[in-house]
């Protein structure tokens, strides 16, 4: 036996995958418990229809699915395969869906999975039951297919068992025992199992198990209809379980799969049917199993009518059986992976469907054994990513039901979430509404994208209208606000960005250990620096301001940063970390006239020498106490001005009264994003993630290898001379070909990378797209193409930054 004592709760497709992967890495003192029998335990795995479509807007989710496909293709049980690789076909019956399939083709191509777009005739060749008059075209992924989920569980149980893993069926978990903030054992109805690590893979029961350690999982089990037809005459004589591609008809919220001479039909178009994890029956109480509820025929009527229209051969068949099967949904459609913030050793791998199961098993095994995941970027999946309001039961239920309704909808990248909204408003909200702000949402905050009050500024300016897709949630006012920022001065609401305070006598030493830059400098210093994982991957980029001997303020990217800091706190209590975001607010005052606005309002010296670039100080702006940091994310002279929430509106009014006579404006996020790309500023989570290092991402200037040890330093020393890819700046001359991000980049006909952030540069008069490319192509002057729906957009690698490379405007 080797490794710590691990108890995995749940022997479905995720728990079995984790047991297999973790034992393959040498941890074999592992026990897997489940309340049901093996290998069909009665959870979602036991009734899952098994369709595996790899296409996803998230690179991580596609890669998790791709690994699942690869692994399942290698598994069998006594010669019976665990994966039927029949391919996956998505069809369009409307022009809008056909356009969407071209976008989806771009995603899957960008992430490196083979796919091709089909004509209507080619779709019928692939799936002869389709009515050729209904279909306009399709997307085929040849490596998609049908996972035999229960067989895959059995295969992985066998492999893990051979390595020494113990599987205990018919063991109901009654409690997860913990002492002094650490797990000690799992209590079952048949006794206590000692544990150093507990991993909850309980699926639809996950919230119930997590509450045993005081953890709140934003997961809702929702019923999803699955029906099986009787024999379809057109399929008579089919002796193989599946020969046609799995099929999605997303215009009608439907999917299909073969089952010998009949079909399985899955439907998302019915009303949401949420169920509390506490109300799910036990295995012995349920018929036929806990995750299967009674089929509600009336909810399926539309699905059956549409099926007969799309697949006319089904008119000669009947629906012979059906279920309302429970699956897990989350508020942002990503899994819940990671360790509890409060109870050490309690981990979750929840809200994982069969499609991503083996990938998640591998990711979790790496994370547990090595301390980090090297195969996948998990920043979107971290269970500690949520803000407090995102864990509220009302919010969780509403968003999870909405995600069920929208599961196959065409969603724009900027499309705001629905109710409940608004949730968080900055102190400037009233003033913003008075100026006609068009709000989008950021971490629950209402954040202006542009202001209708600025509409007169558009007249006389050259502001090209982008293509129809990019023009959604856009206004020419965005361009005017960007240009005026560079001409005069603008006020930006920066309150939605996370602000953390680190204090205590050990704070400087603590932050030196966690960051790549030198932060233990003089009071008033501000440092742009990075958090790295142990493998040298970028966990976040942050600004660290030293506001006192033992007081630091961090401009962070989200709750995962707070969690990272909290996990590394010294045990001696010499450092404290707290989230100050809700009690504070921030205005970015930026533009060439920013000093003319600010200096008359204060007795402090805000001259170029009085407060230098990347310095901070406390001051009064009028009667408002602020922390002023000379930073600019738009590449213009100016300051980030922080105050407490109660004085935010007063700060706004004071600045606006001084800015308006000088031609100043208030500006929104649309202009902000354009300006930051002109300046080449990266955005964590979009331009760079855990899978990238500072040398690849073009931010090596934030690394001080000579400052002493820090997390990730040793790995960086190995990686710095092995750069094989780079984040590069591309420019596009066509003013209407504004891409949105996640599109593939081509060198000739060869896909070589993908776009991260993109916008039109209203100062430089070109489209801008940052993209990950092989290092040998990330050379200024290299001509490439961006795949955008059915177009190839000409693009050229450019020197960066595109605007003010001398930094004279920032430092003036």
PDB file of C-alpha atoms in Angstrom, residues 385-544:
ATOM      1  CA  UNK A 385     -14.478  30.401  -7.650  1.00  0.00           C
ATOM      2  CA  UNK A 386     -17.865  31.614  -6.464  1.00  0.00           C
ATOM      3  CA  UNK A 387     -18.781  34.892  -4.825  1.00  0.00           C
ATOM      4  CA  UNK A 388     -20.965  34.609  -1.683  1.00  0.00           C
ATOM      5  CA  UNK A 389     -24.127  35.665  -3.512  1.00  0.00           C
ATOM      6  CA  UNK A 390     -23.552  32.908  -6.055  1.00  0.00           C
ATOM      7  CA  UNK A 391     -24.077  30.337  -3.308  1.00  0.00           C
ATOM      8  CA  UNK A 392     -27.457  31.678  -2.213  1.00  0.00           C
ATOM      9  CA  UNK A 393     -30.141  28.990  -2.670  1.00  0.00           C
ATOM     10  CA  UNK A 394     -32.438  31.332  -4.621  1.00  0.00           C
ATOM     11  CA  UNK A 395     -29.617  32.301  -6.985  1.00  0.00           C
ATOM     12  CA  UNK A 396     -28.434  28.710  -7.460  1.00  0.00           C
ATOM     13  CA  UNK A 397     -31.892  27.407  -8.278  1.00  0.00           C
ATOM     14  CA  UNK A 398     -32.698  30.239 -10.683  1.00  0.00           C
ATOM     15  CA  UNK A 399     -29.431  30.069 -12.607  1.00  0.00           C
ATOM     16  CA  UNK A 400     -29.324  26.289 -12.764  1.00  0.00           C
ATOM     17  CA  UNK A 401     -32.861  26.152 -14.143  1.00  0.00           C
ATOM     18  CA  UNK A 402     -31.960  28.866 -16.649  1.00  0.00           C
ATOM     19  CA  UNK A 403     -28.911  26.878 -17.753  1.00  0.00           C
ATOM     20  CA  UNK A 404     -31.134  23.854 -18.321  1.00  0.00           C
ATOM     21  CA  UNK A 405     -33.435  25.924 -20.536  1.00  0.00           C
ATOM     22  CA  UNK A 406     -30.493  27.397 -22.459  1.00  0.00           C
ATOM     23  CA  UNK A 407     -28.442  24.211 -22.801  1.00  0.00           C
ATOM     24  CA  UNK A 408     -28.769  24.202 -26.599  1.00  0.00           C
ATOM     25  CA  UNK A 409     -29.468  27.900 -27.142  1.00  0.00           C
ATOM     26  CA  UNK A 410     -27.311  30.157 -29.317  1.00  0.00           C
ATOM     27  CA  UNK A 411     -25.657  32.429 -26.764  1.00  0.00           C
ATOM     28  CA  UNK A 412     -23.559  35.463 -27.602  1.00  0.00           C
ATOM     29  CA  UNK A 413     -20.262  35.821 -25.667  1.00  0.00           C
ATOM     30  CA  UNK A 414     -21.502  39.072 -24.125  1.00  0.00           C
ATOM     31  CA  UNK A 415     -25.050  37.934 -23.484  1.00  0.00           C
ATOM     32  CA  UNK A 416     -25.952  38.864 -19.909  1.00  0.00           C
ATOM     33  CA  UNK A 417     -27.332  36.364 -17.462  1.00  0.00           C
ATOM     34  CA  UNK A 418     -30.970  36.510 -16.509  1.00  0.00           C
ATOM     35  CA  UNK A 419     -32.674  36.807 -13.151  1.00  0.00           C
ATOM     36  CA  UNK A 420     -31.969  37.335 -10.358  1.00  0.00           C
ATOM     37  CA  UNK A 421     -30.624  40.700 -11.435  1.00  0.00           C
ATOM     38  CA  UNK A 422     -29.437  43.225 -10.426  1.00  0.00           C
ATOM     39  CA  UNK A 423     -27.559  41.740  -7.494  1.00  0.00           C
ATOM     40  CA  UNK A 424     -24.537  43.978  -6.924  1.00  0.00           C
ATOM     41  CA  UNK A 425     -24.451  47.678  -7.736  1.00  0.00           C
ATOM     42  CA  UNK A 426     -21.596  50.089  -7.184  1.00  0.00           C
ATOM     43  CA  UNK A 427     -22.123  53.404  -5.358  1.00  0.00           C
ATOM     44  CA  UNK A 428     -22.130  55.029  -8.807  1.00  0.00           C
ATOM     45  CA  UNK A 429     -25.136  53.096 -10.060  1.00  0.00           C
ATOM     46  CA  UNK A 430     -27.664  55.913  -9.734  1.00  0.00           C
ATOM     47  CA  UNK A 431     -25.426  58.331 -11.617  1.00  0.00           C
ATOM     48  CA  UNK A 432     -24.749  55.722 -14.295  1.00  0.00           C
ATOM     49  CA  UNK A 433     -28.451  55.138 -14.859  1.00  0.00           C
ATOM     50  CA  UNK A 434     -28.952  58.894 -15.159  1.00  0.00           C
ATOM     51  CA  UNK A 435     -26.457  58.845 -18.023  1.00  0.00           C
ATOM     52  CA  UNK A 436     -28.191  55.972 -19.785  1.00  0.00           C
ATOM     53  CA  UNK A 437     -25.715  53.230 -18.989  1.00  0.00           C
ATOM     54  CA  UNK A 438     -26.160  49.973 -20.904  1.00  0.00           C
ATOM     55  CA  UNK A 439     -25.303  47.409 -18.253  1.00  0.00           C
ATOM     56  CA  UNK A 440     -23.759  43.982 -18.568  1.00  0.00           C
ATOM     57  CA  UNK A 441     -22.877  41.776 -15.601  1.00  0.00           C
ATOM     58  CA  UNK A 442     -19.462  41.018 -14.074  1.00  0.00           C
ATOM     59  CA  UNK A 443     -19.328  38.727 -11.026  1.00  0.00           C
ATOM     60  CA  UNK A 444     -22.812  39.903 -10.155  1.00  0.00           C
ATOM     61  CA  UNK A 445     -21.916  43.586 -10.553  1.00  0.00           C
ATOM     62  CA  UNK A 446     -23.888  45.788 -12.909  1.00  0.00           C
ATOM     63  CA  UNK A 447     -21.124  47.229 -15.090  1.00  0.00           C
ATOM     64  CA  UNK A 448     -21.714  49.828 -17.840  1.00  0.00           C
ATOM     65  CA  UNK A 449     -20.722  48.781 -21.351  1.00  0.00           C
ATOM     66  CA  UNK A 450     -21.397  52.287 -22.723  1.00  0.00           C
ATOM     67  CA  UNK A 451     -23.496  55.366 -21.907  1.00  0.00           C
ATOM     68  CA  UNK A 452     -26.309  56.654 -24.116  1.00  0.00           C
ATOM     69  CA  UNK A 453     -25.532  60.163 -22.863  1.00  0.00           C
ATOM     70  CA  UNK A 454     -22.425  59.997 -25.040  1.00  0.00           C
ATOM     71  CA  UNK A 455     -24.394  59.422 -28.261  1.00  0.00           C
ATOM     72  CA  UNK A 456     -23.739  62.971 -29.562  1.00  0.00           C
ATOM     73  CA  UNK A 457     -20.007  62.217 -29.489  1.00  0.00           C
ATOM     74  CA  UNK A 458     -20.403  59.781 -32.379  1.00  0.00           C
ATOM     75  CA  UNK A 459     -21.163  62.521 -34.908  1.00  0.00           C
ATOM     76  CA  UNK A 460     -18.204  63.397 -37.096  1.00  0.00           C
ATOM     77  CA  UNK A 461     -16.116  60.409 -36.023  1.00  0.00           C
ATOM     78  CA  UNK A 462     -14.973  57.425 -38.061  1.00  0.00           C
ATOM     79  CA  UNK A 463     -16.404  54.481 -36.163  1.00  0.00           C
ATOM     80  CA  UNK A 464     -16.900  51.442 -38.410  1.00  0.00           C
ATOM     81  CA  UNK A 465     -19.811  49.137 -37.766  1.00  0.00           C
ATOM     82  CA  UNK A 466     -18.663  45.553 -37.166  1.00  0.00           C
ATOM     83  CA  UNK A 467     -20.291  42.459 -38.625  1.00  0.00           C
ATOM     84  CA  UNK A 468     -23.726  41.451 -37.368  1.00  0.00           C
ATOM     85  CA  UNK A 469     -22.476  39.010 -34.719  1.00  0.00           C
ATOM     86  CA  UNK A 470     -19.919  41.421 -33.227  1.00  0.00           C
ATOM     87  CA  UNK A 471     -22.482  44.238 -33.396  1.00  0.00           C
ATOM     88  CA  UNK A 472     -24.647  42.565 -30.770  1.00  0.00           C
ATOM     89  CA  UNK A 473     -24.284  44.247 -27.365  1.00  0.00           C
ATOM     90  CA  UNK A 474     -22.301  46.981 -29.161  1.00  0.00           C
ATOM     91  CA  UNK A 475     -22.911  50.600 -30.038  1.00  0.00           C
ATOM     92  CA  UNK A 476     -20.867  53.146 -32.004  1.00  0.00           C
ATOM     93  CA  UNK A 477     -20.797  55.007 -28.699  1.00  0.00           C
ATOM     94  CA  UNK A 478     -18.144  52.484 -27.620  1.00  0.00           C
ATOM     95  CA  UNK A 479     -15.805  53.839 -30.280  1.00  0.00           C
ATOM     96  CA  UNK A 480     -16.529  57.448 -29.374  1.00  0.00           C
ATOM     97  CA  UNK A 481     -15.827  56.787 -25.701  1.00  0.00           C
ATOM     98  CA  UNK A 482     -12.511  55.143 -26.565  1.00  0.00           C
ATOM     99  CA  UNK A 483     -11.412  58.034 -28.765  1.00  0.00           C
ATOM    100  CA  UNK A 484     -12.451  60.709 -26.267  1.00  0.00           C
ATOM    101  CA  UNK A 485     -10.515  58.911 -23.522  1.00  0.00           C
ATOM    102  CA  UNK A 486      -7.371  59.405 -25.595  1.00  0.00           C
ATOM    103  CA  UNK A 487      -8.296  63.039 -26.392  1.00  0.00           C
ATOM    104  CA  UNK A 488      -9.442  64.441 -23.034  1.00  0.00           C
ATOM    105  CA  UNK A 489     -10.304  62.392 -19.946  1.00  0.00           C
ATOM    106  CA  UNK A 490     -12.779  59.711 -18.909  1.00  0.00           C
ATOM    107  CA  UNK A 491     -14.096  58.159 -15.714  1.00  0.00           C
ATOM    108  CA  UNK A 492     -14.365  54.362 -15.570  1.00  0.00           C
ATOM    109  CA  UNK A 493     -16.119  52.342 -12.880  1.00  0.00           C
ATOM    110  CA  UNK A 494     -13.585  49.728 -11.751  1.00  0.00           C
ATOM    111  CA  UNK A 495     -15.529  48.546  -8.697  1.00  0.00           C
ATOM    112  CA  UNK A 496     -16.204  45.067 -10.074  1.00  0.00           C
ATOM    113  CA  UNK A 497     -12.517  44.113  -9.797  1.00  0.00           C
ATOM    114  CA  UNK A 498     -11.585  42.069  -6.724  1.00  0.00           C
ATOM    115  CA  UNK A 499      -9.713  43.909  -3.952  1.00  0.00           C
ATOM    116  CA  UNK A 500      -7.929  42.053  -1.168  1.00  0.00           C
ATOM    117  CA  UNK A 501      -6.133  43.397   1.876  1.00  0.00           C
ATOM    118  CA  UNK A 502      -3.140  41.544   3.333  1.00  0.00           C
ATOM    119  CA  UNK A 503      -1.949  42.732   6.737  1.00  0.00           C
ATOM    120  CA  UNK A 504       0.239  41.708   9.641  1.00  0.00           C
ATOM    121  CA  UNK A 505       3.916  41.636  10.621  1.00  0.00           C
ATOM    122  CA  UNK A 506       4.537  38.706   8.287  1.00  0.00           C
ATOM    123  CA  UNK A 507       2.694  40.160   5.302  1.00  0.00           C
ATOM    124  CA  UNK A 508       5.748  41.293   3.299  1.00  0.00           C
ATOM    125  CA  UNK A 509       7.556  37.972   3.671  1.00  0.00           C
ATOM    126  CA  UNK A 510       4.354  36.091   2.883  1.00  0.00           C
ATOM    127  CA  UNK A 511       3.761  37.971  -0.371  1.00  0.00           C
ATOM    128  CA  UNK A 512       7.391  37.643  -1.413  1.00  0.00           C
ATOM    129  CA  UNK A 513       6.937  33.880  -1.213  1.00  0.00           C
ATOM    130  CA  UNK A 514       3.732  33.894  -3.291  1.00  0.00           C
ATOM    131  CA  UNK A 515       4.615  36.375  -6.042  1.00  0.00           C
ATOM    132  CA  UNK A 516       7.151  36.544  -8.841  1.00  0.00           C
ATOM    133  CA  UNK A 517       8.098  40.189  -8.310  1.00  0.00           C
ATOM    134  CA  UNK A 518       9.707  42.223  -5.582  1.00  0.00           C
ATOM    135  CA  UNK A 519       6.828  43.526  -3.467  1.00  0.00           C
ATOM    136  CA  UNK A 520       8.643  44.207  -0.164  1.00  0.00           C
ATOM    137  CA  UNK A 521       9.608  47.688  -1.310  1.00  0.00           C
ATOM    138  CA  UNK A 522       9.004  51.139   0.120  1.00  0.00           C
ATOM    139  CA  UNK A 523       5.592  52.202   1.364  1.00  0.00           C
ATOM    140  CA  UNK A 524       3.731  53.637  -1.609  1.00  0.00           C
ATOM    141  CA  UNK A 525       5.168  51.179  -4.133  1.00  0.00           C
ATOM    142  CA  UNK A 526       2.888  49.318  -6.534  1.00  0.00           C
ATOM    143  CA  UNK A 527       4.067  46.143  -8.287  1.00  0.00           C
ATOM    144  CA  UNK A 528       2.588  44.230 -11.192  1.00  0.00           C
ATOM    145  CA  UNK A 529       3.345  40.601 -10.407  1.00  0.00           C
ATOM    146  CA  UNK A 530       2.109  37.024 -10.761  1.00  0.00           C
ATOM    147  CA  UNK A 531       0.925  34.091  -8.714  1.00  0.00           C
ATOM    148  CA  UNK A 532       2.365  30.871 -10.135  1.00  0.00           C
ATOM    149  CA  UNK A 533       1.541  27.241  -9.533  1.00  0.00           C
ATOM    150  CA  UNK A 534       4.302  24.829  -8.604  1.00  0.00           C
ATOM    151  CA  UNK A 535       4.775  23.897 -12.262  1.00  0.00           C
ATOM    152  CA  UNK A 536       5.357  27.536 -13.257  1.00  0.00           C
ATOM    153  CA  UNK A 537       1.910  28.052 -14.768  1.00  0.00           C
ATOM    154  CA  UNK A 538       0.255  31.444 -14.267  1.00  0.00           C
ATOM    155  CA  UNK A 539      -2.437  31.289 -11.591  1.00  0.00           C
ATOM    156  CA  UNK A 540      -3.170  35.011 -11.726  1.00  0.00           C
ATOM    157  CA  UNK A 541      -1.710  38.415 -12.480  1.00  0.00           C
ATOM    158  CA  UNK A 542      -2.151  40.974  -9.709  1.00  0.00           C
ATOM    159  CA  UNK A 543      -1.077  44.407  -8.580  1.00  0.00           C
ATOM    160  CA  UNK A 544       0.333  44.641  -5.052  1.00  0.00           C
TER     161      UNK A 544
END
